[in-house]
CSV table of C-alpha atoms and ligand atoms in Angstrom, one decimal:
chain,number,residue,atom,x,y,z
X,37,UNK,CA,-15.5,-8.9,20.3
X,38,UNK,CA,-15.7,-9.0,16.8
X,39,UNK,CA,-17.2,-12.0,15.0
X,40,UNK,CA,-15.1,-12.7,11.7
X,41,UNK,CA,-17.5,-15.7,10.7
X,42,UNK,CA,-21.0,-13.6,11.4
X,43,UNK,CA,-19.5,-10.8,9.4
X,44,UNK,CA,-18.7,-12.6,6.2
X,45,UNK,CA,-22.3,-14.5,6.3
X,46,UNK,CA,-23.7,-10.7,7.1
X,47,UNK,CA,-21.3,-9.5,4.0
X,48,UNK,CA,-22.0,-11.6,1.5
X,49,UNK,CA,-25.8,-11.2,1.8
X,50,UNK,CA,-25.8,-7.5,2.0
X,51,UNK,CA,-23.4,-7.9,-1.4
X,52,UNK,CA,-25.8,-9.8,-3.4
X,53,UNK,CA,-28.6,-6.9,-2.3
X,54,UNK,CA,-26.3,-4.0,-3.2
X,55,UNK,CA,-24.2,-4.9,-6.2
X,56,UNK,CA,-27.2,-6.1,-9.3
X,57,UNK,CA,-24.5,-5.8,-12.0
X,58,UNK,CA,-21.1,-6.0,-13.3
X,59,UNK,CA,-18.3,-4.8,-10.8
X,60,UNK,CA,-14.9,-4.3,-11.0
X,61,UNK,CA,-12.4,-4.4,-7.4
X,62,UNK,CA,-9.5,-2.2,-7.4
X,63,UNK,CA,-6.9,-5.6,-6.5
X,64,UNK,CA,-3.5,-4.7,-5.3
X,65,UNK,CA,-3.0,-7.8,-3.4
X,66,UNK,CA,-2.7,-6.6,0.0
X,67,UNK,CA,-5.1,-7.9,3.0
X,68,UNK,CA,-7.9,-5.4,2.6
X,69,UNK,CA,-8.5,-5.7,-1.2
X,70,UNK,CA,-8.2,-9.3,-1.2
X,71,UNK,CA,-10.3,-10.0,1.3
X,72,UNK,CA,-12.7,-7.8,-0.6
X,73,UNK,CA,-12.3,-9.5,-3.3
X,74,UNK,CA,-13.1,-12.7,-2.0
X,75,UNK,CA,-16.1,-11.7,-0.1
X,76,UNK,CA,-17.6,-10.1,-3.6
X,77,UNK,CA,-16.2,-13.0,-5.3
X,78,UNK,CA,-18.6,-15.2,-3.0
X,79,UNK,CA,-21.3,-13.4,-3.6
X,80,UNK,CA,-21.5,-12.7,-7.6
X,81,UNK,CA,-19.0,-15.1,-8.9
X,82,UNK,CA,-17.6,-14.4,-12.4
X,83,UNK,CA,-19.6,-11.0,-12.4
X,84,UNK,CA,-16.6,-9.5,-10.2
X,85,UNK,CA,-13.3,-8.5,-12.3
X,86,UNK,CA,-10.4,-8.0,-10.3
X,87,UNK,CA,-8.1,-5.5,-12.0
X,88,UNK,CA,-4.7,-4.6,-10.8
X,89,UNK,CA,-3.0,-2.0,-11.7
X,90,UNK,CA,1.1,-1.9,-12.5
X,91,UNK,CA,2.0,1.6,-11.5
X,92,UNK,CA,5.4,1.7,-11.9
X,93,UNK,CA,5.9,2.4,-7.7
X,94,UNK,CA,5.5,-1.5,-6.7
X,95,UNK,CA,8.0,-3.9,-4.8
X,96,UNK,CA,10.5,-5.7,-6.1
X,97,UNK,CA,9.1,-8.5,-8.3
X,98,UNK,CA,5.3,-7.4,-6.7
X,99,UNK,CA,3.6,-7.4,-9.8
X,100,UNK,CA,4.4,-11.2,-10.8
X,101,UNK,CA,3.5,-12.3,-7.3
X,102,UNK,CA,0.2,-10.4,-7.6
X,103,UNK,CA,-1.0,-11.7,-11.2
X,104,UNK,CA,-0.4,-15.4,-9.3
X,105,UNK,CA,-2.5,-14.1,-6.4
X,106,UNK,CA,-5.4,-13.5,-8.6
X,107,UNK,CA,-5.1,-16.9,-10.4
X,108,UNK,CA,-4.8,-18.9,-7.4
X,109,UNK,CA,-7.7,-17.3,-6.0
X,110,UNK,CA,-9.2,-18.1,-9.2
X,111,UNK,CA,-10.3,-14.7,-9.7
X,112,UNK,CA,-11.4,-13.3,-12.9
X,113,UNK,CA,-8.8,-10.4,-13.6
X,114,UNK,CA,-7.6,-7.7,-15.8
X,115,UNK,CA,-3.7,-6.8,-15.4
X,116,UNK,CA,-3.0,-3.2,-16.8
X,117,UNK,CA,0.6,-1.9,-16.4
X,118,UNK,CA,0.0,2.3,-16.3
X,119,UNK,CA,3.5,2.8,-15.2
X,120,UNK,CA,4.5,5.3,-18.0
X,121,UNK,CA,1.3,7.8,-17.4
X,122,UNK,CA,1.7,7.5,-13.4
X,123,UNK,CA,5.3,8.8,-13.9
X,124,UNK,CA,4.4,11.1,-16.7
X,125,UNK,CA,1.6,12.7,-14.4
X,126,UNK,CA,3.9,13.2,-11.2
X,127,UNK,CA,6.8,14.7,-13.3
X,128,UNK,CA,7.1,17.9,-11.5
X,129,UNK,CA,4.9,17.1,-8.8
X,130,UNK,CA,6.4,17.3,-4.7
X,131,UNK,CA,3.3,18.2,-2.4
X,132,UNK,CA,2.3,14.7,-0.9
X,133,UNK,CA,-1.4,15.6,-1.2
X,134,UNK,CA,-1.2,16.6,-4.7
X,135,UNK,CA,0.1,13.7,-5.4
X,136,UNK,CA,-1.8,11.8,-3.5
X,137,UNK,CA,-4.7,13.3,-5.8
X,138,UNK,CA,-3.3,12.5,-8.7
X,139,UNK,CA,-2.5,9.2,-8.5
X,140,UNK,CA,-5.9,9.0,-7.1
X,141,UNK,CA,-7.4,9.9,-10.1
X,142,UNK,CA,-5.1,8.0,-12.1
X,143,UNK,CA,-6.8,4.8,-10.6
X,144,UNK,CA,-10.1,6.1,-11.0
X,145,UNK,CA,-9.6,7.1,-15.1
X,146,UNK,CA,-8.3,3.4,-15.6
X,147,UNK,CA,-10.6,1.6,-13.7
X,148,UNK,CA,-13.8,4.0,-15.8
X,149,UNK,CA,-12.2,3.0,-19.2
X,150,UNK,CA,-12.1,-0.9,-18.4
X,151,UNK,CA,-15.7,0.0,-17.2
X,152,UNK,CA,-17.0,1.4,-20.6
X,153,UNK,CA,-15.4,-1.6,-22.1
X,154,UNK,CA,-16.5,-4.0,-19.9
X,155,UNK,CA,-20.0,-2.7,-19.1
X,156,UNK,CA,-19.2,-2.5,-15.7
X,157,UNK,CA,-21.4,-0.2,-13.2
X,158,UNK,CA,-19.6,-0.8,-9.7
X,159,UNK,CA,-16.7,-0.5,-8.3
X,160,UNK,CA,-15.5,-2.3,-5.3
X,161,UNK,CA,-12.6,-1.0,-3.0
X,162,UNK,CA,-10.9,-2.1,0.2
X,163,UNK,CA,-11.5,0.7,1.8
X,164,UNK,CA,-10.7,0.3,5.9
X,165,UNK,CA,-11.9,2.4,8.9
X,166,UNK,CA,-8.3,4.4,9.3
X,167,UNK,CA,-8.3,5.5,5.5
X,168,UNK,CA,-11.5,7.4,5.4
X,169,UNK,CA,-10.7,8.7,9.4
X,170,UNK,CA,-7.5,10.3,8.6
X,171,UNK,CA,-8.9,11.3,4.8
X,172,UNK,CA,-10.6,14.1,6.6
X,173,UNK,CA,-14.7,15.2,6.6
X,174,UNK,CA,-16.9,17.7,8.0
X,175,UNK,CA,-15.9,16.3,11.4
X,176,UNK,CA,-12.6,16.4,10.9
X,177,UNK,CA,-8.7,17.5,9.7
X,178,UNK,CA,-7.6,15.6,6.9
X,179,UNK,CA,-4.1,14.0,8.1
X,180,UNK,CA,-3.7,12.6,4.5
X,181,UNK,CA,-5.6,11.8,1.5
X,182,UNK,CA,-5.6,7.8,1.5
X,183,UNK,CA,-5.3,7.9,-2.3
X,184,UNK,CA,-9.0,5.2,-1.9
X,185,UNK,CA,-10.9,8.4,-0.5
X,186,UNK,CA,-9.7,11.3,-0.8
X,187,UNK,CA,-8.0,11.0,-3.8
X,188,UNK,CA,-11.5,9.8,-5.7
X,189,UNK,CA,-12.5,12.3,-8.3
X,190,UNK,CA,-15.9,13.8,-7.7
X,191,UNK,CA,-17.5,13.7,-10.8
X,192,UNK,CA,-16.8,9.8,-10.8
X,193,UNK,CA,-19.5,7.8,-12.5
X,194,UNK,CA,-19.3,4.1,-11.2
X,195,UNK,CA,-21.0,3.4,-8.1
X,196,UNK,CA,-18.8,2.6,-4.7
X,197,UNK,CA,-19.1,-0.2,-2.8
X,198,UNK,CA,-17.0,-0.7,0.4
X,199,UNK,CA,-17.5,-3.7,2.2
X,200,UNK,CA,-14.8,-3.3,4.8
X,201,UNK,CA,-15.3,0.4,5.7
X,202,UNK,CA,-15.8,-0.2,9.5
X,203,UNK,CA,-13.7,-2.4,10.0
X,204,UNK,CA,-9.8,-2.1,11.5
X,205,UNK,CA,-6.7,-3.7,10.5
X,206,UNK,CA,-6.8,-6.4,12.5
X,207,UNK,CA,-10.4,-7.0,12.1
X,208,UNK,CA,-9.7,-7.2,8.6
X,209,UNK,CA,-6.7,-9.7,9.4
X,210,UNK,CA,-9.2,-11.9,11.7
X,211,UNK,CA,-11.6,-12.1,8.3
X,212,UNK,CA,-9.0,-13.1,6.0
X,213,UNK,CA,-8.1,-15.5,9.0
X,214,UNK,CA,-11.2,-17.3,8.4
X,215,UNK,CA,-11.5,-17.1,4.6
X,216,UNK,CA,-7.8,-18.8,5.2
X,217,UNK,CA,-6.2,-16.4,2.6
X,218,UNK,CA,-2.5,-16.6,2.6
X,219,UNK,CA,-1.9,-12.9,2.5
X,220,UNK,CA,-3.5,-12.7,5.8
X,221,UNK,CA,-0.7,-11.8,7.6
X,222,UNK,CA,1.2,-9.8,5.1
X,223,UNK,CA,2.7,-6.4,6.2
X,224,UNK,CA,0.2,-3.3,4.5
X,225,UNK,CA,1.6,-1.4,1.9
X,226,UNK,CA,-0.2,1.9,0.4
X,227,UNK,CA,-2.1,2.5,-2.5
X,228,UNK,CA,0.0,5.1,-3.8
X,229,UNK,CA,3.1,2.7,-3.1
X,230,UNK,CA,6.9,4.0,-3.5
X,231,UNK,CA,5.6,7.2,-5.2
X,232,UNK,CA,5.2,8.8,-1.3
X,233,UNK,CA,7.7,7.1,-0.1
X,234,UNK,CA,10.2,9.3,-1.8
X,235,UNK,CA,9.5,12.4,-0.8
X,236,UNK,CA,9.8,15.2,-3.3
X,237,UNK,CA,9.1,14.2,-6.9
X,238,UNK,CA,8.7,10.4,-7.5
X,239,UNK,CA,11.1,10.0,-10.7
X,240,UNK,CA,11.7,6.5,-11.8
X,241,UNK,CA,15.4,7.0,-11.2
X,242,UNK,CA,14.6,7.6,-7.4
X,243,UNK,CA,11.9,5.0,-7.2
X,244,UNK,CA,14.8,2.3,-8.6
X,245,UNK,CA,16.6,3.5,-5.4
X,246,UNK,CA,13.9,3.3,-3.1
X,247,UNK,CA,12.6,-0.1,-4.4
X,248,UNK,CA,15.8,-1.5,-3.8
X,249,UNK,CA,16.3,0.2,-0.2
X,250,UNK,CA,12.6,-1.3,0.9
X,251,UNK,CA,13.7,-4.7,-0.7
X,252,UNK,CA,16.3,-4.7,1.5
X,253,UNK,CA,15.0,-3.6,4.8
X,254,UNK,CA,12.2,-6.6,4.1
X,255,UNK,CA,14.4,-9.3,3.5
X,256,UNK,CA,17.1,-8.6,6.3
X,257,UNK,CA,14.2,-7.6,9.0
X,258,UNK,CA,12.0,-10.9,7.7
X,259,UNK,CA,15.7,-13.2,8.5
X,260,UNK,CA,16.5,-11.8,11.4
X,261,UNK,CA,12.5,-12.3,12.8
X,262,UNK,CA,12.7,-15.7,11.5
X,263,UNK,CA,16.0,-16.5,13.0
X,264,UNK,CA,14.7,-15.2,16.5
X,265,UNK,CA,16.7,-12.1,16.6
X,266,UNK,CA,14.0,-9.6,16.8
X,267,UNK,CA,10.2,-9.1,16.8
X,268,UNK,CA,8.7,-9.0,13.6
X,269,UNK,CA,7.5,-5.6,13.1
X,270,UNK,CA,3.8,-4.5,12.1
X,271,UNK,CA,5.1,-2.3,9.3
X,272,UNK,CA,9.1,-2.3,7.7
X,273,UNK,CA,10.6,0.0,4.9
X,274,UNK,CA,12.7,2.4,3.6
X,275,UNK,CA,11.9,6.4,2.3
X,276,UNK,CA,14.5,8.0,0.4
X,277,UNK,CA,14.8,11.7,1.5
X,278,UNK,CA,15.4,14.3,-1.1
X,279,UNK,CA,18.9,15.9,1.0
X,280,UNK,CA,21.8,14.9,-0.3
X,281,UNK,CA,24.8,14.8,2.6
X,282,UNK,CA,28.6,14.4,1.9
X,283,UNK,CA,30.7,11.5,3.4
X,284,UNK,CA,33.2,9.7,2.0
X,285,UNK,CA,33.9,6.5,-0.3
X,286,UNK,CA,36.8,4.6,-0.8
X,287,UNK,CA,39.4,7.8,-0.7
X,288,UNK,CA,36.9,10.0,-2.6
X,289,UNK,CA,34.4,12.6,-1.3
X,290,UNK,CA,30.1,11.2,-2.1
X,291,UNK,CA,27.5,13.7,-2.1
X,292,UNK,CA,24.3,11.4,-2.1
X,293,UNK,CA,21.1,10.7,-0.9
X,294,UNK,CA,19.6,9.9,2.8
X,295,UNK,CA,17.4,6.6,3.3
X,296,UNK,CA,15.8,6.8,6.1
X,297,UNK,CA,14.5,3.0,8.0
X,298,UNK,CA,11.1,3.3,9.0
X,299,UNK,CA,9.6,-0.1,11.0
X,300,UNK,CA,6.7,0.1,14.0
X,301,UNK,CA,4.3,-2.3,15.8
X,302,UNK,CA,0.6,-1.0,15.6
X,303,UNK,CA,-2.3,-2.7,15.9
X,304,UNK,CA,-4.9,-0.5,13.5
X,305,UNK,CA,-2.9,1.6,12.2
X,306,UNK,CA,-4.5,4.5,14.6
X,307,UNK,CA,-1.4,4.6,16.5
X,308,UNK,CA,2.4,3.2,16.7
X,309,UNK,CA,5.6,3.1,18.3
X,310,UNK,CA,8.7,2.8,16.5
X,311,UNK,CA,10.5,-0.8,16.7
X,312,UNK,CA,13.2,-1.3,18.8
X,313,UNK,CA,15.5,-3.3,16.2
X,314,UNK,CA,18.7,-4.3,17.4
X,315,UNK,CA,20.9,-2.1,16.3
X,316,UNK,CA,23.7,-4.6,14.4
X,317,UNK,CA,20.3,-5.4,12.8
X,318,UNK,CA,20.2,-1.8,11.5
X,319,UNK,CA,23.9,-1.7,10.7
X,320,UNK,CA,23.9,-4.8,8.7
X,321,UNK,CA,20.8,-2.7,7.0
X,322,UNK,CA,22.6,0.4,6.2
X,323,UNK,CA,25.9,-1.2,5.2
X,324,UNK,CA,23.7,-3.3,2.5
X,325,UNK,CA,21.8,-0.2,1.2
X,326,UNK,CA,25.2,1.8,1.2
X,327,UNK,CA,26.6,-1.2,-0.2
X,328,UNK,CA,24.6,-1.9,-3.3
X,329,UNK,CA,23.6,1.7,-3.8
X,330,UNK,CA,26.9,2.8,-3.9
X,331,UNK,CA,27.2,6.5,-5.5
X,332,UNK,CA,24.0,7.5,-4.6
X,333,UNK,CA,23.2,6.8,-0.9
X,334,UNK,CA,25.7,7.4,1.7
X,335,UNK,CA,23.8,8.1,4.5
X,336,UNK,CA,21.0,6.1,6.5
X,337,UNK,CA,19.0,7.1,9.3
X,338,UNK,CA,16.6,5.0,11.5
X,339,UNK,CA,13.4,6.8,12.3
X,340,UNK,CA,12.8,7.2,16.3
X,341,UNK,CA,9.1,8.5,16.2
X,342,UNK,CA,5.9,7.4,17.3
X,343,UNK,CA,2.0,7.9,15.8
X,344,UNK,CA,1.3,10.5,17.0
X,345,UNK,CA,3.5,12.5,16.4
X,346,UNK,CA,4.8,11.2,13.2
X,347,UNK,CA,2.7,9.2,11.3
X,348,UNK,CA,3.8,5.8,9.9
X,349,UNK,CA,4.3,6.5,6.3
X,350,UNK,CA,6.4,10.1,5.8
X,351,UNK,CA,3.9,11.2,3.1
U,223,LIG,P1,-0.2,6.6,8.1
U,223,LIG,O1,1.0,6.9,7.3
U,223,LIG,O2,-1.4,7.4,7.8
U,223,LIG,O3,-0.5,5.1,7.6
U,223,LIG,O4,0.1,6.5,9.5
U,223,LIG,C1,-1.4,4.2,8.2
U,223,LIG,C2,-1.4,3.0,7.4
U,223,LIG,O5,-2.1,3.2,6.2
U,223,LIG,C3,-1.2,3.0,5.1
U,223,LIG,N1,-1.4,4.1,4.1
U,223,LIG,C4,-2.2,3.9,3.1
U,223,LIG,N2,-2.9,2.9,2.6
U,223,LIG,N3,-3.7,4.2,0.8
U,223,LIG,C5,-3.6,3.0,1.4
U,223,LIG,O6,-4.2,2.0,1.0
U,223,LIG,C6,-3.1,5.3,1.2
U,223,LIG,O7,-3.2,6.3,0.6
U,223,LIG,C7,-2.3,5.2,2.4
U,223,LIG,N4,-1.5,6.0,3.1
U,223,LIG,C8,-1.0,5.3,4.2
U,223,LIG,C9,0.2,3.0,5.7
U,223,LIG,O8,1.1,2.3,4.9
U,223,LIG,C10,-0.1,2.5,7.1
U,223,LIG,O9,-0.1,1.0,7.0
């Protein structure tokens, strides 16, 4: 059985050996990072600068409720919003592992140029068990390029320190148990963010559509757990297909958009099965998304398919 309590002791120690300077953590306030964070944070204090970074493919409102993340935790932090050059650099862009590469990189630049100014000489990511599995090796097929591994330019010059690389989800979820952090049970969200959940070329026009369509599927599946109506899934969201498909509005013929409902139970991340959500749960979805995005979605689709064969994000 794991041992969350043993492991932070064990962390924290093998931290203060490892890391003899400045360091910055990649912080996007989801479990992994933020229990990273606080585990560094333990170790060397002040020395640790949590920067998050505003990409321009967050949640609705996520970038306010991170920056108050970071103060509560009392956390010495950078904010940097890089939306206009993660946009700019995926103009054009559809293969999911290109971008995946991209925004990779992206990360990496920003966090090497608060480095330089900072005098900073490590960096520290949140890096999990699943993320470097499926990022592929000599062992093994890549599935995808978590943006963390994969995605990390080669001739990179800060060194990498991953705290939380063998661990699983919900060993990672028993750890920020026992730090008592309040994102511990938080659904995961990926690195990359909206930009692969729109598949095809992530504009900023077509992430406004996805962000509302995940905002959405969130609050109406969070209600209807809290009222008892349904299990509350592992993972819940919303991917914005590039087909368009007619159907009608009003009296008038609509040519827009598919959003397709994605929500499963998992326990690492390894595997899942879909969710079986009631389904006037998922009508009450579509007709909000059709609802308030009007001309441009008239279609939704839930998606039926387990890990493996799918996997649980569709980039
Ligand atoms: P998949 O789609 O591979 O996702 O079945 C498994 C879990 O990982 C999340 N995910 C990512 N997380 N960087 C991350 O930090 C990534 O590049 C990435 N890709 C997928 C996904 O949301 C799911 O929880």
């Amino acid at each position: 059985m794991f041992k969350s309590e043993k492991f932070i002791e064990e962390t924290i120690k093998k931290i203060r050996q490892d890391i003899k300077g400045r360091t910055l953590i990649a912080f996007s306030g989801g479990v992994d990072s933020t229990v990273c964070a606080s585990l560094v944070n333990k170790a060397i204090g002040d020395n640790l600068i949590a920067v998050n970074v505003d990409t321009g493919y967050m949640r609705k409102n996520e970038p306010e409720s991170i920056k108050k993340l970071m103060e509560h935790m009392k956390l010495n932090y950078r904010f940097i919003d890089a939306s206009d050059m993660f946009f700019e650099s995926l103009k054009g862009v559809f293969d999911p592992e290109e971008k995946r590469k991209i925004i990779g990189e992206n990360f990496i630049r920003i966090f090497e140029n608060v480095a330089k100014d900072e005098k900073i000489e490590y960096l520290v990511q949140g890096t999990i068990a699943p993320d470097w599995i499926e990022s592929g090796d000599d062992f093994r097929d890549t599935i995808k390029s978590h943006h963390n591994v994969g995605g990390l330019p080669e001739d990179m010059n800060l060194k990498l320190i991953e705290p939380l690389r063998d661990l699983y989800k919900d060993e990672v979820r028993k750890v920020a148990r026992s730090l008592k952090l309040i994102v511990s049970e938080k659904q995961p969200f990926p690195g990359p963010g909206l930009a692969i959940r729109i598949l095809g070329e992530a504009t900023r026009e077509r992430t406004q559509i996805v962000r509302e369509a995940c905002d959405i599927v969130e609050k109406e599946i969070e209600n209807a757990a809290k009222n008892n109506n349904m299990e509350l899934p592992w993972q819940y969201f919303a991917v914005l297909l590039p087909t368009k498909s007619v159907g009608v509005q009003g009296d008038k013929r609509a040519y827009g958009f598919v959003i397709a409902i994605r929500a499963v139970q998992s326990i690492d991340a390894m595997t899942c099965v879909f969710s079986k959500i009631p389904s006037d749960i998922i009508e009450k979805i579509s007709n909000k998304i059709t609802n308030n995005l009007g001309n441009k979605i008239n279609r939704v689709v839930y998606d039926i398919t387990n890990k493996p064969p799918g996997t649980v994000e569709w980039e």
